[in-house]
Amino acid sequence: MEGGVSKMVKAPRLFGTNGIRGVAGREIDSGLAFRVGSALGALFPKRRVLIGRDGRLSSSMLLEGVAAGLLAQGNDVEDRGLITTPALEFMVKHTSSSVGVIITASHNPPEYNGFKVVNSDGIEIPRSKEEKMEALIHRDRWRAGYQPGQRVIREGQIGSYFEKLESQVLARDGIENLKIVVDAGNGVGALTTPRLLRKLGAHVIGVNDIIDGEFPGRNSEPRPENLGALMKIVREEKADLGIAHDGDGDRAIFVDETGAIQPGDRTLALIEDELLMNHPGAKIVAPINTSMVVSEVAKKRKGKLILTKVGSIEVSRTVVRVGALLGGEENGGIFYAPHHPVRDGTIAAVLVVNAIIRNGRPLSKLLDRLPKFYMIKEKIPCKEGAKDRAIGALKSKLKGRISSSLDGIRVDLKERGWILVRASGTEPLLRFYAEAKTESQLQEILNEFRPLVLKAVK
Ligand code: MG
């Protein structure tokens, strides 16, 4: 290890649920970027490191800092420039003995930025390595090596990623008849999904497809309130579907041909239904806050559903560990193992297009086949220091009824539905979920459990 240590300070947590995040120029500055690069070089000595960035205004500056730290540690750097998170992860997996880092704050507002560190298997590094990196980042002085690494520029060279995506497409002839509106939200998803679909022959209408770090088109998170323009264009253009990505292209939310937005877990259930028809007994992975539609489809198609804690790394690592075919999240994350077991908005687009072509039916009709449920998600304010106490109080109140403590408290109510209460990892609040088969059952469940949660917070 070439980095000189002059003083070790106690390491506060830097990594959140998705890498290191904060306001650029305040928490996330070029000095931190240099230390992230240096720490990464020290943790992975001699490894080639693929670096890439999203389109934020601060991303170039931070990329230079990371590169300088790595080169000073003697690591060779492959600069992939503007790239989506899943494409960089794929390239790391397929570049022997390399690791990676992407400069991105995903769907956060434009003033934010951050770092996601990618292990040699192309998946974000595990907790244990994050902790090692945190300790290294807090060194206050780094000494440059005598043999700095070399940097090569490989921006835009993602041919092998496109080839692998194309190999998952069922039939090209069906795609030529599809009209698809892709809303990249001015994010780097503009580099992949519209290009791939055009290459396959689809008629693609691009919305917010100029990469712009200020996100002038819409808020970067693909939530219903941000997708009004996409819904309207799908209707006006009589398109077959609409696809919306977040800022780094790892999530996709779909709009059907009627212009209606489909929740992420219904899209997951559709893909699950399609895949299980051809792969009976396959394993599916989803976080514990996922709709019953996913477990009902697994039951019907004889799949095996494995629930995890909330978080994309949890899903990715579990997909690999149990040998699952598919993973998914309600926020529009789809993990398809035969492609690469990370959240990838472009493979999500391929799998939904496959479902439309294979069935020869409109997207809304495919989704209508799935069972319907009623879900509510509430945010209950709770101070940072009070979360554990509130969850503890609720635990003793619900003693004997808890079906899982994997992430917060989940109570399954047999045929009626379920509730989940968990502490938010990023905000001062508890998240309260409830789902039922009918609206009146949902109301009953809320009447029973909401007062308990509110009392526990007090
Ligand atoms: Mg993202």
Short mmCIF file of C-alpha atoms and ligand atoms in Angstrom, two decimals:
data_model
loop_
_atom_site.label_atom_id
_atom_site.label_comp_id
_atom_site.label_asym_id
_atom_site.label_seq_id
_atom_site.Cartn_x
_atom_site.Cartn_y
_atom_site.Cartn_z
CA MET A 1 0.00 0.00 0.00
CA GLU A 2 1.51 3.30 -1.01
CA GLY A 3 -0.73 5.80 0.80
CA GLY A 4 1.04 7.35 3.80
CA VAL A 5 -0.93 7.63 7.00
CA SER A 6 -0.21 10.56 9.27
CA LYS A 7 -3.33 10.43 11.43
CA MET A 8 -6.39 8.20 11.64
CA VAL A 9 -9.61 9.84 12.74
CA LYS A 10 -12.74 8.04 13.88
CA ALA A 11 -14.68 7.26 10.74
CA PRO A 12 -18.23 8.65 10.62
CA ARG A 13 -20.57 6.88 8.20
CA LEU A 14 -20.23 8.10 4.63
CA PHE A 15 -22.05 5.36 2.75
CA GLY A 16 -25.84 5.41 2.81
CA THR A 17 -28.21 2.89 1.19
CA ASN A 18 -26.80 3.72 -2.27
CA GLY A 19 -23.19 4.79 -1.97
CA ILE A 20 -21.98 8.20 -0.77
CA ARG A 21 -24.42 11.11 -1.35
CA GLY A 22 -24.61 14.79 -0.49
CA VAL A 23 -24.71 18.35 -1.79
CA ALA A 24 -21.89 18.97 -4.27
CA GLY A 25 -19.40 21.59 -3.15
CA ARG A 26 -20.58 21.17 0.46
CA GLU A 27 -20.44 17.53 1.60
CA ILE A 28 -19.20 16.26 -1.76
CA ASP A 29 -16.20 18.26 -3.00
CA SER A 30 -13.08 17.64 -5.08
CA GLY A 31 -11.04 16.96 -1.93
CA LEU A 32 -13.41 14.17 -0.93
CA ALA A 33 -13.32 12.87 -4.52
CA PHE A 34 -9.52 12.68 -4.33
CA ARG A 35 -9.74 10.80 -1.04
CA VAL A 36 -12.37 8.41 -2.48
CA GLY A 37 -10.01 7.68 -5.39
CA SER A 38 -7.02 7.28 -3.06
CA ALA A 39 -8.93 4.99 -0.69
CA LEU A 40 -10.22 2.90 -3.59
CA GLY A 41 -6.66 2.54 -4.89
CA ALA A 42 -5.43 1.50 -1.45
CA LEU A 43 -8.26 -1.00 -1.03
CA PHE A 44 -7.73 -2.49 -4.52
CA PRO A 45 -3.98 -2.10 -5.16
CA LYS A 46 -2.85 -2.54 -8.78
CA ARG A 47 -6.39 -3.08 -10.05
CA ARG A 48 -7.58 -1.33 -13.17
CA VAL A 49 -10.43 1.02 -12.19
CA LEU A 50 -13.28 1.95 -14.54
CA ILE A 51 -14.63 5.40 -13.75
CA GLY A 52 -17.75 7.01 -15.16
CA ARG A 53 -20.20 9.80 -14.43
CA ASP A 54 -23.74 11.02 -14.87
CA GLY A 55 -24.56 14.38 -16.49
CA ARG A 56 -24.60 16.58 -13.37
CA LEU A 57 -22.68 19.84 -13.52
CA SER A 58 -20.39 18.75 -10.66
CA SER A 59 -19.72 15.27 -12.06
CA SER A 60 -16.72 16.19 -14.27
CA MET A 61 -15.00 17.96 -11.40
CA LEU A 62 -15.55 15.00 -9.07
CA LEU A 63 -14.43 12.50 -11.70
CA GLU A 64 -11.09 14.36 -12.03
CA GLY A 65 -10.62 14.19 -8.27
CA VAL A 66 -11.30 10.44 -8.16
CA ALA A 67 -8.99 9.86 -11.14
CA ALA A 68 -6.14 11.86 -9.52
CA GLY A 69 -6.41 9.85 -6.30
CA LEU A 70 -6.38 6.54 -8.15
CA LEU A 71 -3.48 7.47 -10.45
CA ALA A 72 -1.44 8.67 -7.47
CA GLN A 73 -1.96 5.27 -5.82
CA GLY A 74 -0.59 3.60 -8.95
CA ASN A 75 -3.90 2.27 -10.30
CA ASP A 76 -4.55 2.40 -14.02
CA VAL A 77 -7.75 4.25 -14.83
CA GLU A 78 -10.17 3.54 -17.67
CA ASP A 79 -12.24 6.69 -18.08
CA ARG A 80 -15.69 5.73 -19.35
CA GLY A 81 -17.00 9.30 -19.23
CA LEU A 82 -20.78 9.79 -19.44
CA ILE A 83 -22.40 6.41 -18.82
CA THR A 84 -25.37 4.88 -16.98
CA THR A 85 -24.76 3.11 -13.68
CA PRO A 86 -25.86 -0.31 -15.02
CA ALA A 87 -23.67 0.02 -18.14
CA LEU A 88 -20.61 0.83 -16.02
CA GLU A 89 -21.40 -2.09 -13.71
CA PHE A 90 -21.69 -4.39 -16.72
CA MET A 91 -18.38 -3.17 -18.15
CA VAL A 92 -16.63 -3.74 -14.78
CA LYS A 93 -17.94 -7.31 -14.64
CA HIS A 94 -16.62 -8.00 -18.14
CA THR A 95 -13.22 -6.30 -17.74
CA SER A 96 -10.97 -8.79 -16.01
CA SER A 97 -9.68 -7.94 -12.52
CA SER A 98 -11.13 -4.44 -12.56
CA VAL A 99 -13.30 -2.51 -10.12
CA GLY A 100 -15.28 0.68 -10.73
CA VAL A 101 -16.70 3.90 -9.43
CA ILE A 102 -19.49 6.03 -10.84
CA ILE A 103 -20.06 9.67 -9.99
CA THR A 104 -23.83 10.04 -9.60
CA ALA A 105 -26.61 11.05 -7.24
CA SER A 106 -29.15 8.94 -9.15
CA HIS A 107 -32.58 10.63 -8.87
CA ASN A 108 -31.59 13.33 -6.33
CA PRO A 109 -32.00 17.07 -7.15
CA PRO A 110 -29.35 18.71 -9.41
CA GLU A 111 -27.28 20.17 -6.55
CA TYR A 112 -26.54 16.69 -5.19
CA ASN A 113 -23.84 14.25 -6.19
CA GLY A 114 -22.13 11.13 -4.93
CA PHE A 115 -20.10 7.98 -5.56
CA LYS A 116 -21.17 4.39 -6.11
CA VAL A 117 -18.31 1.93 -5.83
CA VAL A 118 -18.49 -1.22 -7.94
CA ASN A 119 -16.88 -4.52 -6.94
CA SER A 120 -15.09 -6.77 -9.48
CA ASP A 121 -18.32 -8.79 -9.93
CA GLY A 122 -20.03 -5.64 -11.26
CA ILE A 123 -22.22 -5.16 -8.18
CA GLU A 124 -21.86 -2.39 -5.58
CA ILE A 125 -19.30 -3.28 -2.91
CA PRO A 126 -20.58 -5.10 0.19
CA ARG A 127 -20.90 -3.40 3.60
CA SER A 128 -17.58 -4.83 4.84
CA LYS A 129 -15.66 -3.16 2.01
CA GLU A 130 -17.58 0.11 2.50
CA GLU A 131 -16.39 0.18 6.09
CA LYS A 132 -12.77 -0.41 5.04
CA MET A 133 -13.07 2.38 2.50
CA GLU A 134 -14.56 4.76 5.06
CA ALA A 135 -11.61 4.24 7.39
CA LEU A 136 -9.21 4.92 4.49
CA ILE A 137 -11.10 8.00 3.27
CA HIS A 138 -10.65 9.64 6.67
CA ARG A 139 -6.87 9.62 6.43
CA ASP A 140 -5.96 13.27 6.26
CA ARG A 141 -2.89 13.05 4.08
CA TRP A 142 -1.96 10.93 1.07
CA ARG A 143 1.46 10.50 -0.43
CA ALA A 144 1.72 10.04 -4.17
CA GLY A 145 3.43 6.89 -5.37
CA TYR A 146 6.59 6.90 -7.46
CA GLN A 147 4.81 5.00 -10.19
CA PRO A 148 1.54 6.72 -10.97
CA GLY A 149 -1.04 4.78 -12.95
CA GLN A 150 -1.99 5.54 -16.54
CA ARG A 151 -5.33 6.79 -17.80
CA VAL A 152 -7.08 5.77 -21.00
CA ILE A 153 -10.27 7.36 -22.30
CA ARG A 154 -12.98 4.94 -23.47
CA GLU A 155 -16.08 7.11 -23.47
CA GLY A 156 -19.09 5.70 -25.32
CA GLN A 157 -17.57 2.24 -25.89
CA ILE A 158 -20.40 0.10 -24.60
CA GLY A 159 -20.88 -2.19 -27.59
CA SER A 160 -20.69 -5.39 -25.55
CA TYR A 161 -23.39 -4.06 -23.20
CA PHE A 162 -25.69 -3.42 -26.19
CA GLU A 163 -24.94 -6.87 -27.65
CA LYS A 164 -25.91 -8.55 -24.38
CA LEU A 165 -29.11 -6.51 -24.18
CA GLU A 166 -29.98 -7.37 -27.78
CA SER A 167 -29.42 -11.06 -27.09
CA GLN A 168 -32.31 -10.89 -24.60
CA VAL A 169 -34.78 -9.59 -27.19
CA LEU A 170 -37.35 -12.24 -28.16
CA ALA A 171 -38.23 -11.21 -31.70
CA ARG A 172 -37.12 -8.18 -33.67
CA ASP A 173 -39.94 -8.26 -36.18
CA GLY A 174 -42.51 -7.36 -33.52
CA ILE A 175 -40.50 -4.37 -32.34
CA GLU A 176 -40.66 -2.64 -35.72
CA ASN A 177 -44.37 -2.06 -35.22
CA LEU A 178 -44.02 -0.47 -31.80
CA LYS A 179 -44.16 3.24 -31.10
CA ILE A 180 -42.33 3.94 -27.84
CA VAL A 181 -41.92 7.25 -25.98
CA VAL A 182 -38.72 7.32 -23.89
CA ASP A 183 -38.38 10.03 -21.23
CA ALA A 184 -34.76 9.98 -20.05
CA GLY A 185 -35.42 12.95 -17.76
CA ASN A 186 -32.26 14.64 -19.11
CA GLY A 187 -30.28 11.83 -17.50
CA VAL A 188 -27.71 9.43 -18.95
CA GLY A 189 -30.45 6.88 -19.73
CA ALA A 190 -30.64 8.87 -23.00
CA LEU A 191 -27.43 7.05 -24.00
CA THR A 192 -28.91 3.57 -23.83
CA THR A 193 -32.68 2.90 -23.98
CA PRO A 194 -33.66 5.12 -26.96
CA ARG A 195 -30.57 4.07 -28.91
CA LEU A 196 -31.13 0.38 -28.31
CA LEU A 197 -34.83 0.52 -29.21
CA ARG A 198 -34.09 2.52 -32.40
CA LYS A 199 -31.39 0.02 -33.33
CA LEU A 200 -33.94 -2.77 -32.95
CA GLY A 201 -36.29 -0.96 -35.33
CA ALA A 202 -38.86 0.57 -32.97
CA HIS A 203 -40.31 4.00 -33.69
CA VAL A 204 -38.90 5.95 -30.75
CA ILE A 205 -40.01 9.40 -29.64
CA GLY A 206 -37.47 10.94 -27.28
CA VAL A 207 -38.56 13.24 -24.45
CA ASN A 208 -36.03 15.10 -22.27
CA ASP A 209 -33.35 13.17 -24.14
CA ILE A 210 -30.65 15.84 -24.05
CA ILE A 211 -28.35 15.11 -21.12
CA ASP A 212 -28.43 18.19 -18.89
CA GLY A 213 -27.19 18.30 -15.30
CA GLU A 214 -29.78 20.89 -14.32
CA PHE A 215 -32.64 18.52 -15.23
CA PRO A 216 -34.68 21.26 -16.97
CA GLY A 217 -37.33 18.82 -18.28
CA ARG A 218 -38.57 17.30 -15.07
CA ASN A 219 -37.62 16.18 -11.59
CA SER A 220 -35.18 13.31 -12.00
CA GLU A 221 -37.16 10.81 -9.96
CA PRO A 222 -39.64 8.85 -12.13
CA ARG A 223 -42.62 9.34 -9.82
CA PRO A 224 -46.19 9.85 -11.14
CA GLU A 225 -46.22 13.58 -10.27
CA ASN A 226 -43.16 14.12 -12.49
CA LEU A 227 -44.39 12.20 -15.53
CA GLY A 228 -47.34 14.29 -16.73
CA ALA A 229 -45.64 15.20 -20.03
CA LEU A 230 -44.79 11.58 -20.80
CA MET A 231 -48.38 10.44 -20.15
CA LYS A 232 -49.71 13.18 -22.41
CA ILE A 233 -47.32 12.42 -25.27
CA VAL A 234 -48.08 8.69 -25.11
CA ARG A 235 -51.80 9.49 -25.49
CA GLU A 236 -51.36 12.17 -28.17
CA GLU A 237 -48.97 10.07 -30.25
CA LYS A 238 -51.09 6.93 -29.75
CA ALA A 239 -47.88 5.20 -28.66
CA ASP A 240 -47.76 1.61 -27.43
CA LEU A 241 -45.92 2.51 -24.24
CA GLY A 242 -43.86 5.11 -22.43
CA ILE A 243 -40.67 4.55 -20.43
CA ALA A 244 -39.25 6.95 -17.82
CA HIS A 245 -35.78 6.67 -16.29
CA ASP A 246 -34.13 8.27 -13.29
CA GLY A 247 -30.91 10.31 -13.50
CA ASP A 248 -28.45 7.41 -13.81
CA GLY A 249 -30.64 5.04 -15.82
CA ASP A 250 -30.98 2.18 -13.37
CA ARG A 251 -34.73 2.56 -12.83
CA ALA A 252 -37.64 2.44 -15.29
CA ILE A 253 -41.29 3.27 -14.76
CA PHE A 254 -43.77 2.40 -17.52
CA VAL A 255 -46.80 4.17 -18.96
CA ASP A 256 -49.30 1.96 -20.80
CA GLU A 257 -50.92 2.82 -24.16
CA THR A 258 -53.84 4.56 -22.41
CA GLY A 259 -51.38 7.00 -20.82
CA ALA A 260 -51.70 5.49 -17.32
CA ILE A 261 -48.63 5.08 -15.12
CA GLN A 262 -48.02 1.58 -13.84
CA PRO A 263 -46.56 1.10 -10.36
CA GLY A 264 -43.13 -0.57 -10.33
CA ASP A 265 -44.28 -3.69 -8.55
CA ARG A 266 -47.04 -4.36 -11.10
CA THR A 267 -44.47 -4.14 -13.88
CA LEU A 268 -42.27 -6.49 -11.87
CA ALA A 269 -45.21 -8.90 -11.54
CA LEU A 270 -45.81 -8.78 -15.30
CA ILE A 271 -42.16 -9.62 -16.06
CA GLU A 272 -42.24 -12.29 -13.34
CA ASP A 273 -45.38 -13.83 -14.85
CA GLU A 274 -43.80 -13.97 -18.31
CA LEU A 275 -40.52 -15.47 -17.09
CA LEU A 276 -42.06 -18.05 -14.77
CA MET A 277 -44.17 -19.41 -17.64
CA ASN A 278 -40.94 -20.57 -19.25
CA HIS A 279 -38.93 -21.16 -16.08
CA PRO A 280 -41.20 -22.93 -13.58
CA GLY A 281 -39.71 -23.12 -10.10
CA ALA A 282 -37.38 -20.16 -10.67
CA LYS A 283 -36.50 -17.91 -7.76
CA ILE A 284 -37.62 -14.27 -7.58
CA VAL A 285 -36.20 -11.72 -5.15
CA ALA A 286 -37.98 -8.59 -3.89
CA PRO A 287 -37.78 -6.36 -0.81
CA ILE A 288 -40.18 -6.91 2.05
CA ASN A 289 -42.27 -3.82 1.12
CA THR A 290 -43.30 -5.28 -2.27
CA SER A 291 -46.96 -5.67 -3.24
CA MET A 292 -48.78 -9.00 -2.83
CA VAL A 293 -49.22 -9.06 -6.60
CA VAL A 294 -45.63 -10.36 -6.80
CA SER A 295 -46.23 -13.16 -4.26
CA GLU A 296 -49.58 -14.09 -5.88
CA VAL A 297 -47.94 -14.44 -9.29
CA ALA A 298 -45.14 -16.52 -7.75
CA LYS A 299 -47.76 -18.78 -6.15
CA LYS A 300 -49.78 -19.14 -9.35
CA ARG A 301 -46.73 -19.84 -11.55
CA LYS A 302 -44.93 -22.05 -9.02
CA GLY A 303 -42.06 -19.65 -8.54
CA LYS A 304 -40.21 -19.19 -5.28
CA LEU A 305 -40.27 -15.66 -3.84
CA ILE A 306 -37.46 -14.60 -1.51
CA LEU A 307 -37.93 -11.37 0.47
CA THR A 308 -35.02 -9.12 1.44
CA LYS A 309 -34.39 -5.92 3.34
CA VAL A 310 -35.17 -2.76 1.38
CA GLY A 311 -32.27 -1.57 -0.83
CA SER A 312 -30.89 -2.39 -4.25
CA ILE A 313 -27.65 -3.93 -2.91
CA GLU A 314 -29.70 -6.32 -0.77
CA VAL A 315 -31.67 -7.42 -3.83
CA SER A 316 -28.58 -7.74 -6.07
CA ARG A 317 -26.55 -9.74 -3.57
CA THR A 318 -29.52 -12.02 -2.77
CA VAL A 319 -30.19 -12.68 -6.48
CA VAL A 320 -26.59 -13.88 -6.77
CA ARG A 321 -26.52 -15.81 -3.49
CA VAL A 322 -29.69 -17.84 -4.10
CA GLY A 323 -29.27 -18.13 -7.87
CA ALA A 324 -32.49 -16.23 -8.65
CA LEU A 325 -33.67 -15.45 -12.17
CA LEU A 326 -35.22 -12.07 -11.40
CA GLY A 327 -35.27 -9.36 -8.75
CA GLY A 328 -37.36 -6.22 -8.55
CA GLU A 329 -38.42 -3.23 -6.50
CA GLU A 330 -41.56 -1.10 -6.33
CA ASN A 331 -39.55 2.00 -7.35
CA GLY A 332 -38.94 0.63 -10.85
CA GLY A 333 -35.81 -1.44 -10.24
CA ILE A 334 -35.55 -4.64 -12.32
CA PHE A 335 -32.63 -7.05 -11.85
CA TYR A 336 -32.41 -9.75 -14.52
CA ALA A 337 -29.74 -12.33 -13.74
CA PRO A 338 -29.12 -13.64 -17.31
CA HIS A 339 -28.17 -10.05 -18.24
CA HIS A 340 -26.48 -8.80 -15.07
CA PRO A 341 -27.98 -8.98 -11.55
CA VAL A 342 -28.10 -5.22 -10.92
CA ARG A 343 -30.87 -2.67 -11.27
CA ASP A 344 -30.97 -1.78 -14.98
CA GLY A 345 -33.61 0.45 -16.57
CA THR A 346 -32.76 -0.65 -20.10
CA ILE A 347 -33.13 -4.40 -19.48
CA ALA A 348 -36.47 -3.54 -17.82
CA ALA A 349 -37.51 -1.91 -21.13
CA VAL A 350 -36.41 -5.00 -23.10
CA LEU A 351 -38.38 -7.36 -20.83
CA VAL A 352 -41.58 -5.28 -21.03
CA VAL A 353 -41.26 -5.00 -24.82
CA ASN A 354 -40.78 -8.79 -24.93
CA ALA A 355 -44.02 -9.27 -22.99
CA ILE A 356 -45.96 -7.06 -25.43
CA ILE A 357 -44.54 -8.83 -28.48
CA ARG A 358 -44.94 -12.36 -27.16
CA ASN A 359 -48.58 -11.79 -26.21
CA GLY A 360 -49.45 -9.54 -29.14
CA ARG A 361 -51.59 -7.47 -26.80
CA PRO A 362 -51.42 -3.89 -25.45
CA LEU A 363 -49.58 -3.28 -22.20
CA SER A 364 -52.71 -2.22 -20.25
CA LYS A 365 -54.41 -5.53 -21.13
CA LEU A 366 -51.38 -7.53 -19.96
CA LEU A 367 -51.37 -5.68 -16.66
CA ASP A 368 -55.15 -6.10 -16.25
CA ARG A 369 -54.65 -9.87 -16.07
CA LEU A 370 -52.75 -9.49 -12.82
CA PRO A 371 -54.68 -9.61 -9.53
CA LYS A 372 -55.54 -6.21 -8.02
CA PHE A 373 -54.64 -5.05 -4.52
CA TYR A 374 -54.99 -1.86 -2.53
CA MET A 375 -51.88 -0.44 -0.93
CA ILE A 376 -51.11 2.64 1.09
CA LYS A 377 -47.67 4.03 1.97
CA GLU A 378 -47.41 6.66 4.68
CA LYS A 379 -44.56 8.67 6.12
CA ILE A 380 -44.75 9.15 9.87
CA PRO A 381 -42.37 11.84 11.19
CA CYS A 382 -39.98 10.45 13.81
CA LYS A 383 -36.73 12.03 15.02
CA GLU A 384 -33.46 10.30 14.16
CA GLY A 385 -32.72 9.26 17.74
CA ALA A 386 -36.29 8.07 18.41
CA LYS A 387 -36.69 5.54 15.58
CA ASP A 388 -35.29 2.51 17.43
CA ARG A 389 -37.37 3.25 20.51
CA ALA A 390 -40.56 3.58 18.42
CA ILE A 391 -39.89 0.30 16.59
CA GLY A 392 -39.09 -1.35 19.94
CA ALA A 393 -42.35 -0.11 21.47
CA LEU A 394 -44.30 -1.40 18.50
CA LYS A 395 -42.53 -4.74 18.72
CA SER A 396 -43.64 -5.33 22.28
CA LYS A 397 -47.17 -4.15 21.46
CA LEU A 398 -47.47 -6.58 18.53
CA LYS A 399 -45.70 -9.46 20.26
CA GLY A 400 -46.83 -12.84 18.99
CA ARG A 401 -48.24 -11.38 15.75
CA ILE A 402 -44.98 -10.37 14.02
CA SER A 403 -44.24 -12.50 10.97
CA SER A 404 -40.89 -10.92 10.08
CA SER A 405 -38.34 -8.58 11.67
CA LEU A 406 -36.03 -8.65 8.66
CA ASP A 407 -36.45 -4.90 8.10
CA GLY A 408 -38.69 -3.22 10.67
CA ILE A 409 -41.84 -5.10 11.68
CA ARG A 410 -44.11 -6.98 9.33
CA VAL A 411 -47.44 -8.49 10.31
CA ASP A 412 -49.12 -10.82 7.83
CA LEU A 413 -52.89 -10.95 8.16
CA LYS A 414 -53.51 -14.18 6.29
CA GLU A 415 -56.03 -13.62 3.50
CA ARG A 416 -56.65 -9.99 4.41
CA GLY A 417 -53.22 -8.46 3.70
CA TRP A 418 -50.20 -7.20 5.62
CA ILE A 419 -48.58 -4.21 7.29
CA LEU A 420 -44.95 -3.15 7.54
CA VAL A 421 -43.37 -0.44 9.67
CA ARG A 422 -39.71 0.38 9.12
CA ALA A 423 -37.31 3.19 9.93
CA SER A 424 -36.28 5.25 6.91
CA GLY A 425 -32.55 4.96 6.22
CA THR A 426 -32.30 8.49 4.83
CA GLU A 427 -35.00 10.67 6.44
CA PRO A 428 -36.33 11.40 9.96
CA LEU A 429 -39.44 9.25 9.59
CA LEU A 430 -40.96 5.80 9.83
CA ARG A 431 -42.47 4.24 6.73
CA PHE A 432 -45.82 2.58 7.24
CA TYR A 433 -47.15 0.27 4.50
CA ALA A 434 -50.46 -1.56 4.42
CA GLU A 435 -51.96 -3.67 1.65
CA ALA A 436 -55.22 -5.60 1.31
CA LYS A 437 -57.37 -7.37 -1.26
CA THR A 438 -60.25 -4.89 -1.04
CA GLU A 439 -60.60 -1.23 -0.18
CA SER A 440 -62.74 -1.95 2.87
CA GLN A 441 -60.22 -4.47 4.19
CA LEU A 442 -57.49 -1.88 3.74
CA GLN A 443 -59.53 0.59 5.77
CA GLU A 444 -60.04 -1.99 8.52
CA ILE A 445 -56.31 -2.69 8.65
CA LEU A 446 -55.50 1.01 8.80
CA ASN A 447 -58.05 1.55 11.59
CA GLU A 448 -56.45 -1.23 13.58
CA PHE A 449 -52.74 -0.49 13.09
CA ARG A 450 -52.30 3.22 12.37
CA PRO A 451 -53.16 4.30 15.97
CA LEU A 452 -50.61 1.78 17.28
CA VAL A 453 -47.86 3.21 15.07
CA LEU A 454 -48.72 6.81 15.99
CA LYS A 455 -48.70 5.90 19.68
CA ALA A 456 -45.31 4.17 19.40
CA VAL A 457 -43.79 7.32 17.85
CA LYS A 458 -45.03 9.42 20.81
MG MG B 1 -30.74 5.48 -9.89
#
